[in-house]
Coordinates of C-alpha atoms and ligand atoms in Angstrom, one line a residue:
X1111 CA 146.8 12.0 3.7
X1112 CA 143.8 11.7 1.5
X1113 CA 140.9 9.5 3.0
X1114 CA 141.6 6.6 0.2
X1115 CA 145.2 6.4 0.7
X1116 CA 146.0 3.3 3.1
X1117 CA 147.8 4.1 6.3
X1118 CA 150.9 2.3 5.2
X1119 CA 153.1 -1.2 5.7
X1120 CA 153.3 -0.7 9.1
X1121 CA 150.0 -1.0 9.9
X1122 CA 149.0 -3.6 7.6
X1123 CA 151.1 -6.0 8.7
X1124 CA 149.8 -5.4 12.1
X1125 CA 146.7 -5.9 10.8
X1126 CA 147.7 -9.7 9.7
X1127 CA 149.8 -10.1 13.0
X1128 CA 148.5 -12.6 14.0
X1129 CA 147.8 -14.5 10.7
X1130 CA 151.5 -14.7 10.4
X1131 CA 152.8 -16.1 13.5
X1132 CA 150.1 -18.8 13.5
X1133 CA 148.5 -19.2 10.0
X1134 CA 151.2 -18.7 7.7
X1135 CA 149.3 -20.5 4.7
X1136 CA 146.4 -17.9 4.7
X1137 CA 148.6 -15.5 5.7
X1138 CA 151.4 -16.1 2.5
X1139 CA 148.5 -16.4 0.0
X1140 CA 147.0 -13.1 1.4
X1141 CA 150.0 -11.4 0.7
X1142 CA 150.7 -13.3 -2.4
X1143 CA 146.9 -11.5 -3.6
X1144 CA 147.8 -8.3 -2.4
X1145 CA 151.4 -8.1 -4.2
X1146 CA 149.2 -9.9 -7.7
X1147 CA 147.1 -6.6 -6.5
X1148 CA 149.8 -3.9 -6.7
X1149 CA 152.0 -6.0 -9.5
X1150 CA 149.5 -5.4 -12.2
X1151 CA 146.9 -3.3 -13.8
X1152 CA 143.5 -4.0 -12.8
X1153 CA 141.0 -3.3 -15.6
X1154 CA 137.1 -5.3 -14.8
X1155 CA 135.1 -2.1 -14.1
X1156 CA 133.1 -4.1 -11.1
X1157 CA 136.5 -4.4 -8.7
X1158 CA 138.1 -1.4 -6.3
X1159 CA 140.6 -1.4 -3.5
X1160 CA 138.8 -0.2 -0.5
X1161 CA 139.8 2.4 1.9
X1162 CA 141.2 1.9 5.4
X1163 CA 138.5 2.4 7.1
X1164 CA 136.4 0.1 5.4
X1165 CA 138.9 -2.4 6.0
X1166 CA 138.8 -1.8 9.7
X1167 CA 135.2 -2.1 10.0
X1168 CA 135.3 -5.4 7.6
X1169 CA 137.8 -6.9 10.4
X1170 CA 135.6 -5.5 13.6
X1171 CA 134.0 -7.3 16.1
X1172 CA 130.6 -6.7 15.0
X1173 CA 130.9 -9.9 12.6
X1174 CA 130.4 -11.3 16.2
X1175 CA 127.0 -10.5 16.7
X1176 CA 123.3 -12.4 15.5
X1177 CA 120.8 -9.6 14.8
X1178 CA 117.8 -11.1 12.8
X1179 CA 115.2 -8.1 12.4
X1180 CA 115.7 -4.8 12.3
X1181 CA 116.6 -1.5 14.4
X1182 CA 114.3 -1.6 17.4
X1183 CA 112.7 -5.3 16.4
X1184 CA 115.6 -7.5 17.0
X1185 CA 114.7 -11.3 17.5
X1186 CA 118.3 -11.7 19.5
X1187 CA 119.2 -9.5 22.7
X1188 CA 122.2 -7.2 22.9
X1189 CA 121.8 -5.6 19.6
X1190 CA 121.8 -1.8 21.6
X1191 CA 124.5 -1.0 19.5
X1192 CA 124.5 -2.4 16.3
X1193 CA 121.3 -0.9 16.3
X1194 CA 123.2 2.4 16.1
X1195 CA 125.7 1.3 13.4
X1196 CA 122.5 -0.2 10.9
X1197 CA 120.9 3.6 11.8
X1198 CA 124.1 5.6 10.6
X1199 CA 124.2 3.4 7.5
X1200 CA 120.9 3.7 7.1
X1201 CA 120.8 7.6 7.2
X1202 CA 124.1 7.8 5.7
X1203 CA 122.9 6.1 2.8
X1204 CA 119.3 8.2 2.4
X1205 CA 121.2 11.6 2.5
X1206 CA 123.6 10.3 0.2
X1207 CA 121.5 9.1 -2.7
X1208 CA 118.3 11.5 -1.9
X1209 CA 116.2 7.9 -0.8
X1210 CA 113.0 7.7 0.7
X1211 CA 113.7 4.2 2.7
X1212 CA 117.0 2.4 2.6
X1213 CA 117.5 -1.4 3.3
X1214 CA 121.1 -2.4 4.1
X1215 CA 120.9 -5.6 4.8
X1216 CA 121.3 -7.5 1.3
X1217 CA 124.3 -9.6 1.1
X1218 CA 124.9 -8.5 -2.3
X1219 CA 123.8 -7.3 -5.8
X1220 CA 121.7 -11.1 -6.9
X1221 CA 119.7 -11.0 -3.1
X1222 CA 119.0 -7.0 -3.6
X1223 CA 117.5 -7.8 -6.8
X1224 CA 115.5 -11.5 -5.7
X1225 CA 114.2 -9.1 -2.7
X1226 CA 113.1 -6.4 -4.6
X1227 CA 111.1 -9.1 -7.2
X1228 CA 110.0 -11.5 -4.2
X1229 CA 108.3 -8.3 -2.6
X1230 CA 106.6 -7.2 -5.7
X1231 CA 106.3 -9.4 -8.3
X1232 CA 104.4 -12.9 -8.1
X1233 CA 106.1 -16.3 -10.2
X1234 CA 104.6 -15.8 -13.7
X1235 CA 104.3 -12.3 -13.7
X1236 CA 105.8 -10.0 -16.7
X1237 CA 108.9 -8.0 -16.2
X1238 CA 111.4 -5.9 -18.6
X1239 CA 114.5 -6.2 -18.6
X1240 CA 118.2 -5.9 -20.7
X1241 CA 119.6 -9.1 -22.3
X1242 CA 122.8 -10.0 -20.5
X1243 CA 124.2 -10.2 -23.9
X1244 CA 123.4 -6.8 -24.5
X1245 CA 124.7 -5.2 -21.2
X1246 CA 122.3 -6.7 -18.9
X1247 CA 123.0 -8.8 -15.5
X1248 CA 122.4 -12.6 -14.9
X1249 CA 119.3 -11.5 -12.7
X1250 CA 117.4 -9.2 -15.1
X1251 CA 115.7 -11.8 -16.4
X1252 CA 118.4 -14.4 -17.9
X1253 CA 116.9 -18.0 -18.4
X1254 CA 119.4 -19.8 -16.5
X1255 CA 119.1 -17.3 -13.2
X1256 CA 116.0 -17.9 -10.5
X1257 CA 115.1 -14.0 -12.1
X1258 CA 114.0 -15.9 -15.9
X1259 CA 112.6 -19.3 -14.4
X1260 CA 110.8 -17.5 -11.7
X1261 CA 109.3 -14.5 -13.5
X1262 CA 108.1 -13.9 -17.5
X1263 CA 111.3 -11.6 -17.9
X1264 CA 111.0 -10.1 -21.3
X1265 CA 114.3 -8.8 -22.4
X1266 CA 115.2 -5.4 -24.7
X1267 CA 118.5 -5.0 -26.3
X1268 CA 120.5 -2.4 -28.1
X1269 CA 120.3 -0.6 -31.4
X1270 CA 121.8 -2.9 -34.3
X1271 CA 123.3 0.3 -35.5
X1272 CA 124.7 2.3 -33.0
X1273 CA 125.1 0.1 -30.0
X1274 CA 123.2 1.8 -27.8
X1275 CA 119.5 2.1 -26.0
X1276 CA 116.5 2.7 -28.3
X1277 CA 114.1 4.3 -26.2
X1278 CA 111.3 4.3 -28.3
X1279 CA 111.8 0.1 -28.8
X1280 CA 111.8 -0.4 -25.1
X1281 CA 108.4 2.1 -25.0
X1282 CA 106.6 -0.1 -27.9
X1283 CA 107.9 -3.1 -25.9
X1284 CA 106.7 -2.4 -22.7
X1285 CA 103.4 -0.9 -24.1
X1286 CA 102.7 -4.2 -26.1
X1287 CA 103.4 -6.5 -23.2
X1288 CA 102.7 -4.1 -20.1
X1289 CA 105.0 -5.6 -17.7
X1290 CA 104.7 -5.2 -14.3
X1291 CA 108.4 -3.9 -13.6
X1292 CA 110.8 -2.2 -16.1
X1293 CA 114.1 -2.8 -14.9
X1294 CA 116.9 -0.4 -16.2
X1295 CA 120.4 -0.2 -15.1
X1296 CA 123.4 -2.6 -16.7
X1297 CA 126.9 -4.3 -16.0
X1298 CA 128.1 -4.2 -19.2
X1299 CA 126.5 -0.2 -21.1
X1300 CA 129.1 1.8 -21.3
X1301 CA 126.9 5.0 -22.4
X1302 CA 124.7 7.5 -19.9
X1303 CA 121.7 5.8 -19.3
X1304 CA 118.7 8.1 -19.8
X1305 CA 116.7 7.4 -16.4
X1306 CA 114.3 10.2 -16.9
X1307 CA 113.2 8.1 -19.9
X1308 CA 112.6 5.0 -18.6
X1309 CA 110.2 6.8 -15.7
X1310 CA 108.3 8.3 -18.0
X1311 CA 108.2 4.5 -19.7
X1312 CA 107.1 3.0 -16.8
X1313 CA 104.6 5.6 -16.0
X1314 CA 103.0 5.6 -19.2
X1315 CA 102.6 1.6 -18.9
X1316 CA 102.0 1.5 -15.4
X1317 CA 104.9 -0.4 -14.3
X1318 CA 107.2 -0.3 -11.5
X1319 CA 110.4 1.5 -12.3
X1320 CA 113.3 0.0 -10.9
X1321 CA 117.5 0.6 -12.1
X1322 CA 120.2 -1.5 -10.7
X1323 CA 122.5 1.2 -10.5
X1324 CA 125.3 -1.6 -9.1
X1325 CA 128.1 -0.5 -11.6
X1326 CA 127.6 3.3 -11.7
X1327 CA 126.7 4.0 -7.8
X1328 CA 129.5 6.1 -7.2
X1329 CA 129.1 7.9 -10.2
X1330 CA 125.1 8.2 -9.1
X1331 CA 126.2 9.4 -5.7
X1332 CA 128.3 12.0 -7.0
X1333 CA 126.0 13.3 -9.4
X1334 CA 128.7 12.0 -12.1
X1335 CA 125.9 10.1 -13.9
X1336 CA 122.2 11.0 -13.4
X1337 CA 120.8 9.8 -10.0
X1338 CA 117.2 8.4 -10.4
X1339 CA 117.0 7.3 -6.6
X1340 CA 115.0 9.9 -5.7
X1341 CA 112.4 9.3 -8.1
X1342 CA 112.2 5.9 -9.2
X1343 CA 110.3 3.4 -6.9
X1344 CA 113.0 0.9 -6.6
X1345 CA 116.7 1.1 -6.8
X1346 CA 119.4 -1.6 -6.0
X1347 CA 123.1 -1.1 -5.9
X1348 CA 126.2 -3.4 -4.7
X1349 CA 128.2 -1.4 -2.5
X1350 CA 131.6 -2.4 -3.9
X1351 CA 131.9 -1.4 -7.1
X1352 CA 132.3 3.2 -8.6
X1353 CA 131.3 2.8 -4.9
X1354 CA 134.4 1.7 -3.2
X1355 CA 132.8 0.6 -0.2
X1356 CA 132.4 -3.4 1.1
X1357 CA 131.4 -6.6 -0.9
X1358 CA 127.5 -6.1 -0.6
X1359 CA 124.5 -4.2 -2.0
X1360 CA 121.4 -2.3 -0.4
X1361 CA 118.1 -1.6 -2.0
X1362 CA 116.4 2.1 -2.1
X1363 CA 112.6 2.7 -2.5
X1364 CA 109.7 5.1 -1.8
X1365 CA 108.2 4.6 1.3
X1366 CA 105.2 2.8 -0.1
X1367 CA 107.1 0.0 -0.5
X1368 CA 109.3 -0.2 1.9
X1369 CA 107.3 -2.8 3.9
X1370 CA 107.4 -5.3 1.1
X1371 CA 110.7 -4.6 0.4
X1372 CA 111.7 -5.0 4.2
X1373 CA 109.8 -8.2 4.7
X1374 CA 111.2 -9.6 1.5
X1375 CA 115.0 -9.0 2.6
X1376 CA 114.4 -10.7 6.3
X1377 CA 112.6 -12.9 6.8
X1378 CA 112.0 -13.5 3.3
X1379 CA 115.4 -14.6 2.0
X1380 CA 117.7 -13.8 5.0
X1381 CA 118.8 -14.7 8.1
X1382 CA 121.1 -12.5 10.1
X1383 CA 122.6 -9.3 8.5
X1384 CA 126.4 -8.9 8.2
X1385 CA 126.7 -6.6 10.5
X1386 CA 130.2 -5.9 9.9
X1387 CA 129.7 -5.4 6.5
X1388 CA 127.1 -2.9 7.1
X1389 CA 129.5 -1.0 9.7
X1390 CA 131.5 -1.0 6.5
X1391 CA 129.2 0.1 4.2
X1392 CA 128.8 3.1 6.7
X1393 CA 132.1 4.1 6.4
X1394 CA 131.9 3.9 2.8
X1395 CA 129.0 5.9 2.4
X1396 CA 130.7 9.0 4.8
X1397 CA 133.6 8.7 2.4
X1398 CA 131.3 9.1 -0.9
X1399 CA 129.4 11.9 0.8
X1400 CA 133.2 14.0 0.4
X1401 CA 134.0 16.6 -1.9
X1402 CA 137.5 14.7 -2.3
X1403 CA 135.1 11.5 -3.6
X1404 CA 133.2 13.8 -5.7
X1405 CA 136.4 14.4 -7.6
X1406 CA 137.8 11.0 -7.6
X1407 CA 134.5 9.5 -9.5
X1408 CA 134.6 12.6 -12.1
X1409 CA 138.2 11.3 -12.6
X1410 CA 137.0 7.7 -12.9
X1411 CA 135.1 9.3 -16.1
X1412 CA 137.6 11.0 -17.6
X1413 CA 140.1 8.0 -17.1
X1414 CA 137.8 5.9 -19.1
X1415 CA 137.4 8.8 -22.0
X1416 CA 141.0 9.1 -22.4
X1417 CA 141.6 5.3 -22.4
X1418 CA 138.8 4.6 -24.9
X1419 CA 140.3 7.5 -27.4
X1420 CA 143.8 6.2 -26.8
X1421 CA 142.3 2.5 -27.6
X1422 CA 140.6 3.9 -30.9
X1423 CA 143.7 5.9 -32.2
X1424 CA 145.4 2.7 -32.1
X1425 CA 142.8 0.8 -34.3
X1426 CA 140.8 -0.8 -31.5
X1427 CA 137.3 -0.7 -32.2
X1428 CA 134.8 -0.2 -29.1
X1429 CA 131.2 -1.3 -29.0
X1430 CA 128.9 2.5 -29.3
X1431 CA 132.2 4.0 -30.2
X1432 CA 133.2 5.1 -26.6
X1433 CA 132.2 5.2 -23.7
X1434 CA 130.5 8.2 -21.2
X1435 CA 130.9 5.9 -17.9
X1436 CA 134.0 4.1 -16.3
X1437 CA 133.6 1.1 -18.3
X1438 CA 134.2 0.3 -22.0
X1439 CA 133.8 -3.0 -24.1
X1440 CA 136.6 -3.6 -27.0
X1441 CA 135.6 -6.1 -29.4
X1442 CA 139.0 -7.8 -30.2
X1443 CA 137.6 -9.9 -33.1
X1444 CA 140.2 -7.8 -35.6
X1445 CA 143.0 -9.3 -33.4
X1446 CA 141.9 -12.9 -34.7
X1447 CA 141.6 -14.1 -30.9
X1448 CA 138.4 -14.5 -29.1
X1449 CA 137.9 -12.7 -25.6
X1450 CA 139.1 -15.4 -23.9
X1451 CA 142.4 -15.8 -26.3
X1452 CA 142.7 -11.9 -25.1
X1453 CA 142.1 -12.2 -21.5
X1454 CA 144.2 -15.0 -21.1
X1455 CA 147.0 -13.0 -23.2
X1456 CA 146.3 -9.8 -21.3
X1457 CA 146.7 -11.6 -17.6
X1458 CA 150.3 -13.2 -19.1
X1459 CA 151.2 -9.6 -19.1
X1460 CA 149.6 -8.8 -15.7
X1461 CA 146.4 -6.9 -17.1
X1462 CA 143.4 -8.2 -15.5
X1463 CA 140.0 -7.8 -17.7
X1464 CA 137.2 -9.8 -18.3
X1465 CA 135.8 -12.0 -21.5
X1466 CA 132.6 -10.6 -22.5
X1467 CA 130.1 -10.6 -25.3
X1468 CA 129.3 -7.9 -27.4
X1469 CA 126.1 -6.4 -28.7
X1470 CA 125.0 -9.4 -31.6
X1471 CA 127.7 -11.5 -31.2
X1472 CA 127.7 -14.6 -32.5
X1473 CA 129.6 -16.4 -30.0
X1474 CA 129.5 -18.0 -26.9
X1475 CA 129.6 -16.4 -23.3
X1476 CA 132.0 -18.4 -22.7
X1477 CA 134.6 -17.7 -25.1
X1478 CA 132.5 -14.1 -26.5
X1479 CA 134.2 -11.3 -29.2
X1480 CA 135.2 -8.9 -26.5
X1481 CA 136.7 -7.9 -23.2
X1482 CA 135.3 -5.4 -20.6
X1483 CA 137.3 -3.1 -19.2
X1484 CA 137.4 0.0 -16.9
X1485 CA 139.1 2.6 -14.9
X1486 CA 137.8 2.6 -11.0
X1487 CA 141.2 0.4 -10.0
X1488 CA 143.2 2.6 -11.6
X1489 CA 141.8 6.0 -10.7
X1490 CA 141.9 4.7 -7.0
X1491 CA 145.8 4.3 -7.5
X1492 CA 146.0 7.9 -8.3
X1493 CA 146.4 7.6 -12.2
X1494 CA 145.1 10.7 -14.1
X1495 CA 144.7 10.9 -18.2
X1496 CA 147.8 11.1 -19.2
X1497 CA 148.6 7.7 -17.5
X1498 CA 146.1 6.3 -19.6
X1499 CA 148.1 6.6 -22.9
X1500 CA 150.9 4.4 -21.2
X1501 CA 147.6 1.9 -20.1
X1502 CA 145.9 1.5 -23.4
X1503 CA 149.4 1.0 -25.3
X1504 CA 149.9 -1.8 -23.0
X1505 CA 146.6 -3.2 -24.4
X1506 CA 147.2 -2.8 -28.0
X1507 CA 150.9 -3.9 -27.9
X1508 CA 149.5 -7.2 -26.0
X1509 CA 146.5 -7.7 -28.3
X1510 CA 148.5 -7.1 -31.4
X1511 CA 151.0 -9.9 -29.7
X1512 CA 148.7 -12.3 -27.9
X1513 CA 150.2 -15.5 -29.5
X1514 CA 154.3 -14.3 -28.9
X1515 CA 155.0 -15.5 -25.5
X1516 CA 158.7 -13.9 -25.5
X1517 CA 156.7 -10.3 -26.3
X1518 CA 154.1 -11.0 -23.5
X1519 CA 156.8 -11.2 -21.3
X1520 CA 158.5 -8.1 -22.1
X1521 CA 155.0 -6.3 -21.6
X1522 CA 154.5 -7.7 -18.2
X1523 CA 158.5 -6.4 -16.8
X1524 CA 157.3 -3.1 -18.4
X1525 CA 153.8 -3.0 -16.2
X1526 CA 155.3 -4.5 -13.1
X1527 CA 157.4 -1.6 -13.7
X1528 CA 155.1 1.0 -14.3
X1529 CA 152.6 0.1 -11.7
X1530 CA 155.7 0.5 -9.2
X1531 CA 154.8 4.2 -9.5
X1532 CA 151.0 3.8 -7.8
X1533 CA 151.5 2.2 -5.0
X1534 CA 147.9 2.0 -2.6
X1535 CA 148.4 -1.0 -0.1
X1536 CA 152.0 -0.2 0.2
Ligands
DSN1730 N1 129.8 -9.7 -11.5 C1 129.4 -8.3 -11.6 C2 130.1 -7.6 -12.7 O1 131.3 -8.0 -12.9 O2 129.6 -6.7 -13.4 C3 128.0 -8.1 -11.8 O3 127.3 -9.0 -10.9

């Protein structure tokens, strides 16, 4: 049995024993999820379907236990051996993204990035970041996040014409307004991202350099996509995501900041770390650190390359043209449907994605031009390229018949159908 594959019905069920017998209204919408789960065909890049073993450790008893501090400096007693599960994933973690200092204790991808900015940044302070229109995340520096009412976020976009980084704009940028922290690393890029570049940025302008590499970990881990962990100062990723590992996020650094960094996790913004959620992340990071892993994020890649080509060919047209990650962003505006008219006529046929904008677009957040999609789900089901054609016909026949309830319908009997064929949580 590969290490992804889940054990089986059998041992699920035992798993939610218990739930059955004497919570049956948790325990029927639980099921209910999973079989919405397995029914359809999960498309926003930022979701997986975790391993066993990261669901054991998720359920274990060490969500039982209070340990404020850190290995060795505990401010509760008894913490002999969670000690020795926050060491694995600790080390675990260096060895598996070449780090310096590794903090596992941030709930998730927003505290990982307020720590990193509590520690080194002061309120008013000037820091760099992407729009979230452009690819960006709520805390790189958006207006309505603590990140843009704390800090003077500056914010770079995209090239009108090609959709993608201009390197040389975000040097003039950061020369002219010499912030202290250039922040690279996006949820919604779907090209490489040129880390070496943005070092060499940061050097030149004396700034710290720090990616949120949230989306792309496992691809970072992997060497799939660049890694800049082992030389940028500061790096932040969820755990959940290319990852596959639990809902949460640690942050990387050089030793020189590690203290800050430390301090600002607990007791800046903190109380007790999840400790269960860090046994998790453990067990996530000993699968990522496999050969097997290694292949399954180079076929997350090539997923999303055979998806975006089978998109183009029929007529779809994708922000930069492509894609070179797991993730691409269609702008459905040709459909005459917004991306909430196409994520609300994708789910009708049991396709999950998510609205988003596009690079200039001239309407809301709320109800943008495109929809974000990506391949992680589906590559963690065992689908290989030539699945994909069957995939991103799915998506065209949908969006090309978003307002025709009666053909909606017929889609989703034909994906229930097809996603019968990769069953995970069985
Ligand atoms: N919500 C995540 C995503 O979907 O990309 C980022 O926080």
């Amino acid at each position: 049995m590969p290490f992804w594959d889940w054990r089986g019905l059998a041992l699920y069920e035992q798993h939610l024993n218990y739930l059955k017998e004497h919570d049956p209204d948790i325990f029927g919408y639980l099921e209910e999820e999973k079989k919405r789960q397995m029914d359809g065909i999960e498309l926003i890049p930022s979701e997986n379907l975790v391993s066993q073993g990261v669901l054991e450790a998720l359920g274990s008893v060490a969500t039982n236990k209070y340990s404020e501090g850190y290995p060795g400096k505990r401010y509760y007693g008894g913490n002999e051996v969670i000690d020795k599960i926050e060491n694995t994933a600790i080390e675990r973690a260096k060895k598996l993204f070449g780090a310096e200092h590794v903090n596992v204790q941030p709930n998730s991808g927003s505290p990982a990035n307020m720590a990193v900015y509590w520690a080194l940044l002061s309120p008013g302070d000037t820091a760099l970041g992407m729009k979230l229109t452009e690819g960006g995340h709520l805390t790189h520096g958006h207006p309505v996040n603590f990140s843009g009412k704390l800090y003077n976020f500056l914010q770079y976009g995209v090239d009108k014409e090609n959709e993608m980084l201009n390197y040389e704009t975000i040097a003039q940028l950061a020369d002219k307004e010499k912030p202290k922290l250039l922040l690279c690393g996006f949820t919604a890029y779907p090209r490489k991202i040129d880390f070496k570049k943005f070092r060499k940025i940061a050097d030149e302008t004396g700034a710290v350099c720090m990616a949120d590499i949230s989306h792309i970990g496992g691809l970072c881990a992997t060497g799939v996509h660049e890694n800049p962990s082992p030389y940028f100062d500061v790096v932040t990723t969820t755990t959940h995501k290319t990852l596959r590992g639990p809902r949460s996020a640690i942050i990387m650094c050089k030793k020189n900041f590690a203290e800050k960094i430390d301090k600002a996790v607990f007791p800046g913004l903190q109380g007790g770390p999840h400790e269960h959620v860090i046994a998790a992340k453990a067990v996530a990071f000993k699968e990522a650190a496999t050969p097997e892993f290694k292949n399954y994020a180079a076929q997350i890649v090539k997923n999303a390359k055979k998806l975006a080509q089978v998109l183009m060919d029929n007529g779809l047209r994708l922000v930069s043209g492509g894609t070179d990650t797991h993730l691409m962003l269609v702008d459905v505006t040709a459909f005459g449907i917004s991306g909430k008219g196409a994520e609300t006529a994708l789910e009708e046929c049991h396709i999950y994605c998510n609205k988003n904008t596009i690079p200039f677009d001239t309407k809301s957040p709320w109800d943008p031009s495109g929809i974000r999609i990506g391949t992680p789900v589906l590559t963690t089901r065992g689908m290989k390229e030539k699945d994909m054609q069957e995939v991103g016909d799915f998506i065209s026949d949908c969006l090309h018949n978003a307002n025709d309830k009666e053909k909606l319908k017929q889609i989703r009997g034909r994906v229930n159908k097809f996603c019968l064929q990769f069953p995970f949580y069985k």
